[in-house]
Coordinates of C-alpha atoms in Angstrom, one line a residue:
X1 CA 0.0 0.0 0.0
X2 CA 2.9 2.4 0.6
X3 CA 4.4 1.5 -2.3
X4 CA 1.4 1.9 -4.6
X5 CA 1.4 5.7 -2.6
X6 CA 4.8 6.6 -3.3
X7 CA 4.9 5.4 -6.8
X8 CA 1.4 8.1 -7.5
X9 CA 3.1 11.0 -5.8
X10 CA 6.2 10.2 -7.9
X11 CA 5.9 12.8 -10.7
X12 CA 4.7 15.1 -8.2
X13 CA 8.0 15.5 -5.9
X14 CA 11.6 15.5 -7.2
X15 CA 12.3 14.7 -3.6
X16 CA 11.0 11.5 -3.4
X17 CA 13.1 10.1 -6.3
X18 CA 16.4 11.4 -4.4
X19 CA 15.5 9.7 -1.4
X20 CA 14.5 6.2 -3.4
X21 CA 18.2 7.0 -5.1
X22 CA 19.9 7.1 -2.0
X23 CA 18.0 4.0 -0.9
X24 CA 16.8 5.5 2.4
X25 CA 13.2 4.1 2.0
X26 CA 13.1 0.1 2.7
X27 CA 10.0 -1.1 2.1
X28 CA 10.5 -5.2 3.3
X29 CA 12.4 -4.2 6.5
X30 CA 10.8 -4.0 9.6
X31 CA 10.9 -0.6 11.8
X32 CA 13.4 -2.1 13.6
X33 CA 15.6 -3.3 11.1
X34 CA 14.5 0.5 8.7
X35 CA 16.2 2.4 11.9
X36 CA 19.3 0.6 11.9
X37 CA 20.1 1.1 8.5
X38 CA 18.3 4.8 7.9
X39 CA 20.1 6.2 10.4
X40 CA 23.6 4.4 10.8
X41 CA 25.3 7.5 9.6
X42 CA 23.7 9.7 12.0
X43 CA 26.6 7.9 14.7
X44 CA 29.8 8.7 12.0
X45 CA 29.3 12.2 10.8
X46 CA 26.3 14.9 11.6
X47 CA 23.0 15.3 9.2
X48 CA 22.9 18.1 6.9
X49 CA 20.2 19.9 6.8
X50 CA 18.7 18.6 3.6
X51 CA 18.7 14.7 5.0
X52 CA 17.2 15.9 8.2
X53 CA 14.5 17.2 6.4
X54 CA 14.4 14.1 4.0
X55 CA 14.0 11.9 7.0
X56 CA 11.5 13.9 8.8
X57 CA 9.0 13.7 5.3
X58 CA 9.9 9.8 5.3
X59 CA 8.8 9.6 8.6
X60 CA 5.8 11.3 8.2
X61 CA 4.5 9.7 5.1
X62 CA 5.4 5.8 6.5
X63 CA 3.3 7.1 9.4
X64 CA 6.3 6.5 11.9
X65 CA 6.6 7.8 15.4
X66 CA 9.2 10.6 15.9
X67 CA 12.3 9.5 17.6
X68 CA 15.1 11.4 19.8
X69 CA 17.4 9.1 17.3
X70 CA 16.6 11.1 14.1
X71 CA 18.0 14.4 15.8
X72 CA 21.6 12.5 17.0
X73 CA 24.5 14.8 15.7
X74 CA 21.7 17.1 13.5
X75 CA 22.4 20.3 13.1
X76 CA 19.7 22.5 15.3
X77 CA 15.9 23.4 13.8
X78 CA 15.6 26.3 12.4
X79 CA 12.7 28.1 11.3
X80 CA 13.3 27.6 7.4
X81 CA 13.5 24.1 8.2
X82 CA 10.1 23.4 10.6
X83 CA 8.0 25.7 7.4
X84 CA 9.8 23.3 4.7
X85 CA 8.3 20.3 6.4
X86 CA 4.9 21.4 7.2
X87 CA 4.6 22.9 3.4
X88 CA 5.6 19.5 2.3
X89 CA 2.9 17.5 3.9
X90 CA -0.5 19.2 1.8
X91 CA 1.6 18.0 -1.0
X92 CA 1.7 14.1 0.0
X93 CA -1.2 14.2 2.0
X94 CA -4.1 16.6 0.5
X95 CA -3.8 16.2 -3.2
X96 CA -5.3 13.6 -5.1
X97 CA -4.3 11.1 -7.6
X98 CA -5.4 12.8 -10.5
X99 CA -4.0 15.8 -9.4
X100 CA -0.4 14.6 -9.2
X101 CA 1.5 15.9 -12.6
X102 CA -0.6 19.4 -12.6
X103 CA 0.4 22.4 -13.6
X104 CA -0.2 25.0 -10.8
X105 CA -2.8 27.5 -11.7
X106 CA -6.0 28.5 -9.9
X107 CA -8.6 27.9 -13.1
X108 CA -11.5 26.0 -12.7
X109 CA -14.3 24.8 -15.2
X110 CA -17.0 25.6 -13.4
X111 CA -18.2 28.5 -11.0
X112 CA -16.9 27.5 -7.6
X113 CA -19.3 27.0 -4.7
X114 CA -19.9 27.4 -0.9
X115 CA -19.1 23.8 0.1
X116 CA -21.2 21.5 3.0
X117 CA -18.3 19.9 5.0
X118 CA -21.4 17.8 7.6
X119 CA -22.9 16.9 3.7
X120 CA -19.2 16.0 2.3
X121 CA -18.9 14.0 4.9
X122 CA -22.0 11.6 5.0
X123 CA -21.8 11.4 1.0
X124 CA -17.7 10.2 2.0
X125 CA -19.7 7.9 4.3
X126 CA -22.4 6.3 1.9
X127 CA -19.6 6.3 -1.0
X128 CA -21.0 9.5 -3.0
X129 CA -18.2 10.9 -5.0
X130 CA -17.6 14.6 -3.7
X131 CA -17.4 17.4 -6.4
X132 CA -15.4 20.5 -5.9
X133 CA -12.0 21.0 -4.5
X134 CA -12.2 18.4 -2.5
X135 CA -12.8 15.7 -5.1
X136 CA -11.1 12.6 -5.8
X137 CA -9.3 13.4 -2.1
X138 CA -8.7 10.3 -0.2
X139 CA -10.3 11.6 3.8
X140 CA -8.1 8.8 5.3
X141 CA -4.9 10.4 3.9
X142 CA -5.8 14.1 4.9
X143 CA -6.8 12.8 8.2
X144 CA -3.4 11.6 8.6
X145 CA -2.0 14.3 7.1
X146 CA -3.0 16.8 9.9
X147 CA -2.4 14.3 12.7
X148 CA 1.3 13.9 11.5
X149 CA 1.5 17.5 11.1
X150 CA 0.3 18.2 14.6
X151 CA 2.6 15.4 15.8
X152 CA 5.7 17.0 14.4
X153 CA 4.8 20.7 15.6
X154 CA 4.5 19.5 19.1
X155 CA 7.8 16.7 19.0
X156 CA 9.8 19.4 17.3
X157 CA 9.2 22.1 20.2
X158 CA 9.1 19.3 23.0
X159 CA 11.8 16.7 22.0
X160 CA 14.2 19.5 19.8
X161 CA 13.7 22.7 22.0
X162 CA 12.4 25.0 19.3
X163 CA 10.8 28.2 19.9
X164 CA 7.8 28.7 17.5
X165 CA 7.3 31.5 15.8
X166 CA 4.8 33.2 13.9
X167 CA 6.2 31.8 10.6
X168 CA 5.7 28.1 11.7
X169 CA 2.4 29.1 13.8
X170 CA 1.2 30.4 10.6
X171 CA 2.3 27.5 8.5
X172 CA 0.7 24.7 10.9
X173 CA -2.7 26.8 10.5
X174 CA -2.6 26.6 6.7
X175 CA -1.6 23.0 6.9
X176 CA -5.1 22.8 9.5
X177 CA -6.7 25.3 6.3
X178 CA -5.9 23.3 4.1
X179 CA -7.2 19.9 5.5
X180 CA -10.1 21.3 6.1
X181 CA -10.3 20.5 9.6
X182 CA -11.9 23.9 11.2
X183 CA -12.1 22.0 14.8
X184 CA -8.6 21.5 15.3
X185 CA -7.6 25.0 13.4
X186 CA -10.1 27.3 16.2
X187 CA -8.4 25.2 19.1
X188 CA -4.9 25.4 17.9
X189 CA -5.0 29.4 17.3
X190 CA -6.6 29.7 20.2
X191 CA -4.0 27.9 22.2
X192 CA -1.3 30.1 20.2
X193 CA -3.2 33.1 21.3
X194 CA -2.7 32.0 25.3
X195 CA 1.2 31.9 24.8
X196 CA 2.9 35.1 26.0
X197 CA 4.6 36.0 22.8
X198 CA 1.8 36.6 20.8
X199 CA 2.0 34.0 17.5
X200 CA -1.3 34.9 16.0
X201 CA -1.2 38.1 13.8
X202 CA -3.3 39.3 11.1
X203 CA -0.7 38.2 8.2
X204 CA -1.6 34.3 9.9
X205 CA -5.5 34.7 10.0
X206 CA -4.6 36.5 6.4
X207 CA -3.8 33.3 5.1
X208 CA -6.3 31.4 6.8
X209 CA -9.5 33.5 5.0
X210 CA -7.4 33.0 1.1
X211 CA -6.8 29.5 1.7
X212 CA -11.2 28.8 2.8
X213 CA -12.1 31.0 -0.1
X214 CA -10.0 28.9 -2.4
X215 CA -10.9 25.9 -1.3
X216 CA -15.2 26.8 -1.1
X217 CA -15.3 27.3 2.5
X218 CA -16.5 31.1 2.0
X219 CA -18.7 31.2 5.3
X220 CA -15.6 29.7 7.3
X221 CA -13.4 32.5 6.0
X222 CA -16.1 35.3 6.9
X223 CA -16.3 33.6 10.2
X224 CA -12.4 33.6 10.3
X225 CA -12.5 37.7 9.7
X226 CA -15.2 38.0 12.4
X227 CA -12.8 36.2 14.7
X228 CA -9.9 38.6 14.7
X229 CA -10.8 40.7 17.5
X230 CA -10.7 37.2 19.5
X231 CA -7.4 36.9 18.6
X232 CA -6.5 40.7 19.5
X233 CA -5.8 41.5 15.6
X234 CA -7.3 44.1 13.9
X235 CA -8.2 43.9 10.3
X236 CA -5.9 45.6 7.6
X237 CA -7.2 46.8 4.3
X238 CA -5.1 43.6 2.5
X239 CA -7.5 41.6 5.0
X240 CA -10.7 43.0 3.8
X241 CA -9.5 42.4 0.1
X242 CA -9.0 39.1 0.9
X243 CA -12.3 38.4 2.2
X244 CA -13.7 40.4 -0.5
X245 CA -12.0 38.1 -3.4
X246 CA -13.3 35.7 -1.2
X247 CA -17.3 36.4 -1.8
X248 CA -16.8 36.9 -4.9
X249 CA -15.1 33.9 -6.0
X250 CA -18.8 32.1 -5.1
X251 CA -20.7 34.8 -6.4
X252 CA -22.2 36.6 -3.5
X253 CA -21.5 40.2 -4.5
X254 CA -24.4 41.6 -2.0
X255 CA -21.7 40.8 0.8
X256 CA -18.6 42.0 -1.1
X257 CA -20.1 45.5 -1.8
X258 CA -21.4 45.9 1.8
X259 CA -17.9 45.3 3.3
X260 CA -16.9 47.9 0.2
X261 CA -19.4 50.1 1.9
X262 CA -17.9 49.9 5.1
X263 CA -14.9 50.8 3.9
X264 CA -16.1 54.5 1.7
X265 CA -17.4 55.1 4.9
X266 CA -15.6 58.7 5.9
X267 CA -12.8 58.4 8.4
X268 CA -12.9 54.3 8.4
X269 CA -9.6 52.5 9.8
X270 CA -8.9 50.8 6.5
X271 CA -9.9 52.8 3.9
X272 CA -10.1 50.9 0.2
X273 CA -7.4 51.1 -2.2
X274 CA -6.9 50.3 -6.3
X275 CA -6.9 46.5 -5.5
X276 CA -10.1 46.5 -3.6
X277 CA -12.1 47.5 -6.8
X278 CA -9.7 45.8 -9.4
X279 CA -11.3 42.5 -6.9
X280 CA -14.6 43.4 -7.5
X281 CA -14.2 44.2 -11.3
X282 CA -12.2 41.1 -12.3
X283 CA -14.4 38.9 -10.4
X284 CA -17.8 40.3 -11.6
X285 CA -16.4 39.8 -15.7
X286 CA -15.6 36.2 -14.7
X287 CA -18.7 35.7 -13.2
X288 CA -20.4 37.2 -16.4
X289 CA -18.8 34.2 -18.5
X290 CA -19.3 31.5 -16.0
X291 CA -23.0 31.4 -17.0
X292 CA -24.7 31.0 -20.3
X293 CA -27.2 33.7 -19.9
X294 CA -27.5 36.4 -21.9
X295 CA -28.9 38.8 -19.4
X296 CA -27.0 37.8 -16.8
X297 CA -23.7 38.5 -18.7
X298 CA -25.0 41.7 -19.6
X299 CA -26.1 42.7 -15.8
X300 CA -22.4 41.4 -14.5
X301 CA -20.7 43.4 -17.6
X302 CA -22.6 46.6 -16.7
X303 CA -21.9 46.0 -12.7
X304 CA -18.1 46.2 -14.1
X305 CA -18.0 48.9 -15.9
X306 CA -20.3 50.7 -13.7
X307 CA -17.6 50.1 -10.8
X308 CA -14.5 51.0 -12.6
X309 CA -16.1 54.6 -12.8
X310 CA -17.2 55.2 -9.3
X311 CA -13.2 54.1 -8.7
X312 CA -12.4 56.7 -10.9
X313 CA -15.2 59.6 -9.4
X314 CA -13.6 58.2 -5.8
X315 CA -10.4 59.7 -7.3
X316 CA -8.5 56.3 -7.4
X317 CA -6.0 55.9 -10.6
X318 CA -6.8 52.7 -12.4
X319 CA -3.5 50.9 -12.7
X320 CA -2.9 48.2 -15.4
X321 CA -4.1 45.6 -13.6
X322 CA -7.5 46.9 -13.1
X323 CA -7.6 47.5 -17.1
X324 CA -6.5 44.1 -17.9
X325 CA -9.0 42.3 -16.0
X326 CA -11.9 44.8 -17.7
X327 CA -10.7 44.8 -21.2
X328 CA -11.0 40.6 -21.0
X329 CA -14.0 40.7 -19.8
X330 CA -15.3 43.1 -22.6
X331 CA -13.5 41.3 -25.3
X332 CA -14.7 37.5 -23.9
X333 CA -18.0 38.8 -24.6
X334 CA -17.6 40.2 -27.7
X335 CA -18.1 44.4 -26.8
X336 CA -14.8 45.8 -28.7
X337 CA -16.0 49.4 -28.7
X338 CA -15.9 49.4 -25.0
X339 CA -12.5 47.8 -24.8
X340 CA -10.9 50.1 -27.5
X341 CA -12.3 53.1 -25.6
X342 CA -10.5 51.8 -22.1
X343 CA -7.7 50.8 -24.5
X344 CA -7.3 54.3 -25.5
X345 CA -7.7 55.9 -21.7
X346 CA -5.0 53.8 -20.9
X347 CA -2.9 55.6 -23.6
X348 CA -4.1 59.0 -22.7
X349 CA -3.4 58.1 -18.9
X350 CA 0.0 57.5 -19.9
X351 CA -0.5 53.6 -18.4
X352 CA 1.1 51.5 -20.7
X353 CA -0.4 48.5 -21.7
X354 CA 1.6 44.9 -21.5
X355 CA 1.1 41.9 -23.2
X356 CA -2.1 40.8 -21.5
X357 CA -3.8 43.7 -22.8
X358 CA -3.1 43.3 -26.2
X359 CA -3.4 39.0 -25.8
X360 CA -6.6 40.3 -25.2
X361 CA -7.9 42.0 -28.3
X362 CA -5.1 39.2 -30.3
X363 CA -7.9 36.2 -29.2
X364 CA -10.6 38.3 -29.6
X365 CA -10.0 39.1 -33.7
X366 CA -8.5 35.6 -33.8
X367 CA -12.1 34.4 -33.1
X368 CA -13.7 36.3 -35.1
X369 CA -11.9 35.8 -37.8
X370 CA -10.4 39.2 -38.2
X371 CA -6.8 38.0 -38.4
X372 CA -5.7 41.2 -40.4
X373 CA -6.8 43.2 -37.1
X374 CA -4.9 40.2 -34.8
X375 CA -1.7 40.9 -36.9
X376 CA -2.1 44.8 -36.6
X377 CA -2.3 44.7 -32.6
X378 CA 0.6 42.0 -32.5
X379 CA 2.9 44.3 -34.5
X380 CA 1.5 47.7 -32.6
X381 CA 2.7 45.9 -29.3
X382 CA 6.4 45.0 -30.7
X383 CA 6.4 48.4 -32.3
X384 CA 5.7 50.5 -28.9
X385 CA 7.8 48.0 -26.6
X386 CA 5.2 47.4 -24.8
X387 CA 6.1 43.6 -24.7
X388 CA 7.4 40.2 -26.3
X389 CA 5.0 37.8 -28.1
X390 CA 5.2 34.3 -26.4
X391 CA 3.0 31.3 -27.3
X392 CA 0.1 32.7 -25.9
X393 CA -0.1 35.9 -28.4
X394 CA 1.3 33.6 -31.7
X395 CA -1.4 30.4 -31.3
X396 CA -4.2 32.3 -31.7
X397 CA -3.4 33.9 -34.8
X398 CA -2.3 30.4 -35.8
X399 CA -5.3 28.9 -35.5
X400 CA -7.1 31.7 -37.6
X401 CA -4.9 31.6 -40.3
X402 CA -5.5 28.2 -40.7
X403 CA -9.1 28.1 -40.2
X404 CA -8.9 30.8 -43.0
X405 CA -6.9 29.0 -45.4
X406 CA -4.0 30.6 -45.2
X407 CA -1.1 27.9 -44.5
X408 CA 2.0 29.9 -45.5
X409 CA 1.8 32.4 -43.3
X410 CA 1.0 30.4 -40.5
X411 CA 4.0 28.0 -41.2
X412 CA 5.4 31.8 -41.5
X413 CA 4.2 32.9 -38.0
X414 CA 5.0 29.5 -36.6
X415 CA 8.7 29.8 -37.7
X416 CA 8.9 33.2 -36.3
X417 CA 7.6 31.8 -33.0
X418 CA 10.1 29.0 -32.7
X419 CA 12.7 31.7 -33.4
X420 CA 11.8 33.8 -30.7
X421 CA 12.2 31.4 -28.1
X422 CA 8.5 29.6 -27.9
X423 CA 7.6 26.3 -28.6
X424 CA 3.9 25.4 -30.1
X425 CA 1.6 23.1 -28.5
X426 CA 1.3 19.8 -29.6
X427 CA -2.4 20.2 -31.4
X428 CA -0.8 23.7 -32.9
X429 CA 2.2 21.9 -34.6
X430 CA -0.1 19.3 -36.1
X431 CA -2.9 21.7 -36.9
X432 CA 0.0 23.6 -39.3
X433 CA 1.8 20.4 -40.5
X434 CA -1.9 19.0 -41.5
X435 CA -3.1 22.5 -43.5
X436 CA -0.3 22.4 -45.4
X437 CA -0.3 19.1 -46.6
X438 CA -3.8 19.0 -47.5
X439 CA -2.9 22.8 -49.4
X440 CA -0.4 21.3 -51.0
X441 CA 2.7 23.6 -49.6
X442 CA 6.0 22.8 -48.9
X443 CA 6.2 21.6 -45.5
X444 CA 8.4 22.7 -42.8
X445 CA 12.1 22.5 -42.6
X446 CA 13.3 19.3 -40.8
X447 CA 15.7 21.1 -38.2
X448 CA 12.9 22.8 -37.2
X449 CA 10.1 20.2 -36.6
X450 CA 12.9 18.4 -34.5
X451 CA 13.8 21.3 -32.4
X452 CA 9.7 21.5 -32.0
X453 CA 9.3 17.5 -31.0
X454 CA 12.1 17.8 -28.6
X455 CA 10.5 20.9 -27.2
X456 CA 7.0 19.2 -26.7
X457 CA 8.6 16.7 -25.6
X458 CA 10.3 17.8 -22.9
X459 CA 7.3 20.0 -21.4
X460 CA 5.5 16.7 -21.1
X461 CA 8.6 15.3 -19.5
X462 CA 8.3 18.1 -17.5
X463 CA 4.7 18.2 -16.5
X464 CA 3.5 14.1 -16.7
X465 CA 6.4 12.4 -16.9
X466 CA 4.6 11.3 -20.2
X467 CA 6.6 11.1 -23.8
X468 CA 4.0 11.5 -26.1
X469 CA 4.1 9.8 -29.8
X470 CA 4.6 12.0 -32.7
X471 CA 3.2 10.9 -35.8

């Protein structure tokens, strides 16, 4: 069973594979006999700081006790070290299988929601596959997770005679977070809280609301802002945003804006800054495209726009940030005259635009079939310097030009892309070889489509451990 565990987390964590190089995992020994030999250098020379933390995570995932024998001749805990093991355990612990081999990004397909943990657990119960962040999780495994976690916080400040600090108070509560095991979280900041030096701040409970919101516990993280006054903390304006992106990341907006209310309110503590209504603006257009209705897009469109100019009558300066995330919006659903106008404000501002503003309006003509105007924004951004093309600006127009019949200058584009550092996707490279053989062009040069495979091939390498088969 721990083999079959190891061998799923093994595309997941380089560190694994150094510690099955250096044959420090022995899976037909007993405990006895694993000691002896895992730790017969411990008695010749001291342990670095890498293979005390190596045998720490070995410990933890073969569900070992902690022993005063993995310390002999280490060099002392230090706080680097305690946060490196605690990160480590949401990583073996929390994730599931199909999650190992990921790339790290916080999309989702669909809108995320305010999750039942009582109702997770009886459908865990009755064998009801859970939907939502925590599917696919295996509870036995989290549960573990957070009891070794808690294990090693105590041994490590018992056994070693570290001093916690707020760096490793803060990590063990988004270990808790994260595990999604509020019970345990409330008592151990409380207990935290009792200790004379104060190890519960507002950067901790921070933490604590961004990692519910993200995983759907919404109500949990309001509670969680509520609750800083029990832990003497007072709320900063980087807290409010927080809790703010929180709301709004399962779509209650009625919330968000009265919290934004409390904060206009003349002479407030934390008054709201650019990033409180860039929050509200990116969220409300990616709300609009999570649904498939008409009106509702056009309500959540308007509730954007109609908030990016009460920032600007509060005399707040839109930064680029805040025009990015409306100009998306607008493009995604399909208003260009509104983008251009904001497009041009940012000119006139004297805010210059990146590459994710003009990505923007690239995708946009790419879709409807307006390469010409695609080409024209590509070439405005390299002629102003106002950014590089990568992948992300060159498969769009791609994809046009060959949905338009027009091979050569997307083998032309393509080229140029390889050139300037970017490798194609897999479906893009095929997409081009494909159009022009069924044109009848000249393919592409040889040197090139190797340099491509290899490419591909390596981000797969990179990101499943999978080769794929070119054909």
């Amino acid at each position: 069973m721990k083999m079959s565990f190891l061998l799923r987390l093994r595309s997941g964590s380089n560190l694994l594979l150094s510690m099955l190089s250096s044959r420090q995992l022995t899976f037909g020994k007993s405990k006895h006999q694993y000691s002896s030999f895992a730790f017969q250098k411990t008695s010749l020379e001291p342990l670095s700081q890498g293979s005390l933390l190596r045998q720490m995570i070995c410990a933890i995932i073969q569900n070992r006790p902690f022993d005063s024998q993995m310390i002999a001749g280490a060099h002392p805990w230090t706080v680097d070290a305690v946060c490196e093991v605690l990160r480590a355990i949401p990583r073996f612990f929390f994730q599931s299988g199909r999650s190992v081999g990921r790339q790290q990004g916080f999309r989702r397909r669909a809108p995320l929601r305010q999750r039942d943990l009582r109702q997770e657990a009886e459908d865990s119960n009755n064998s009801v596959r859970i939907r939502g962040p925590a599917a696919y999780r295996d509870p036995a495994k989290v549960t573990l997770g957070v009891t070794k976690a808690l294990e090693f916080y105590s041994w490590v400040e018992v056994e070693c005679g570290f001093g916690h600090t707020e760096m490793t108070c803060k990590e063990m509560a988004c270990v808790l977070a994260k595990g999604n095991d509020l019970k345990k979280l409330w008592h151990f900041l409380h207990e935290m809280a009792k200790r004379k030096c104060q190890l519960v701040n507002t950067v901790t409970l921070t933490c604590i609301i961004k990692l519910l919101g993200e995983e759907g516990l919404v109500k949990e993280a309001l509670a969680a802002f509520y609750r800083m006054k029990q832990f003497h903390c007072k709320p900063d304006v980087i807290a409010y945003n927080t809790i703010i992106g929180a709301l709004c990341r399962v779509g209650n907006f009625k919330k968000a804006r009265f919290l934004l209310d409390q904060m206009e309110i003349p002479g407030f503590r934390c008054p709201p800054d650019t990033f409180t209504y860039t929050v509200l603006i990116s969220f409300y257009c990616k709300h609009s495209l999570q649904t498939g209705c008409r009106k509702a897009i056009r309500r959540r469109i308007w509730e954007a726009n109609h908030m990016f100019r009460h920032m600007i009558f509060k005399g707040f300066i839109p930064d680029v940030v805040t025009y990015n995330c409306l100009i998306d919006g607008l493009c995604k659903t399909y208003r260009i005259g509104r983008a251009m106008e904001l497009f041009d404000d940012m000119l006139q501002r004297g805010c210059n635009p990146n590459m994710v503003t003009y990505n923007s309006f690239i995708r946009y003509y790419s879709a409807v079939n307006d390469v010409d105007k695609a080409i024209e924004m590509m070439r405005s951004m390299q002629l102003r310097r106002h950014g590089n093309p990568t992948s992300s600006s060159y498969t769009p127009i791609i994809h046009a030009l060959c949905e338009v019949r027009r091979p050569t200058e997307a083998r032309d584009f393509l080229v140029e892309m390889v050139d300037g550092g970017s490798i194609p996707r897999e479906y893009t490279y095929k997409l081009v070889c494909d159009t022009l053989m069924s044109a009848g062009q000249a393919g592409l040069p040889c040197e090139l489509c190797k340099k491509m495979e290899d490419g591909i091939s390596t981000r797969y390498k990179q990101v499943m451990r999978v080769k794929p088969v070119m054909k």
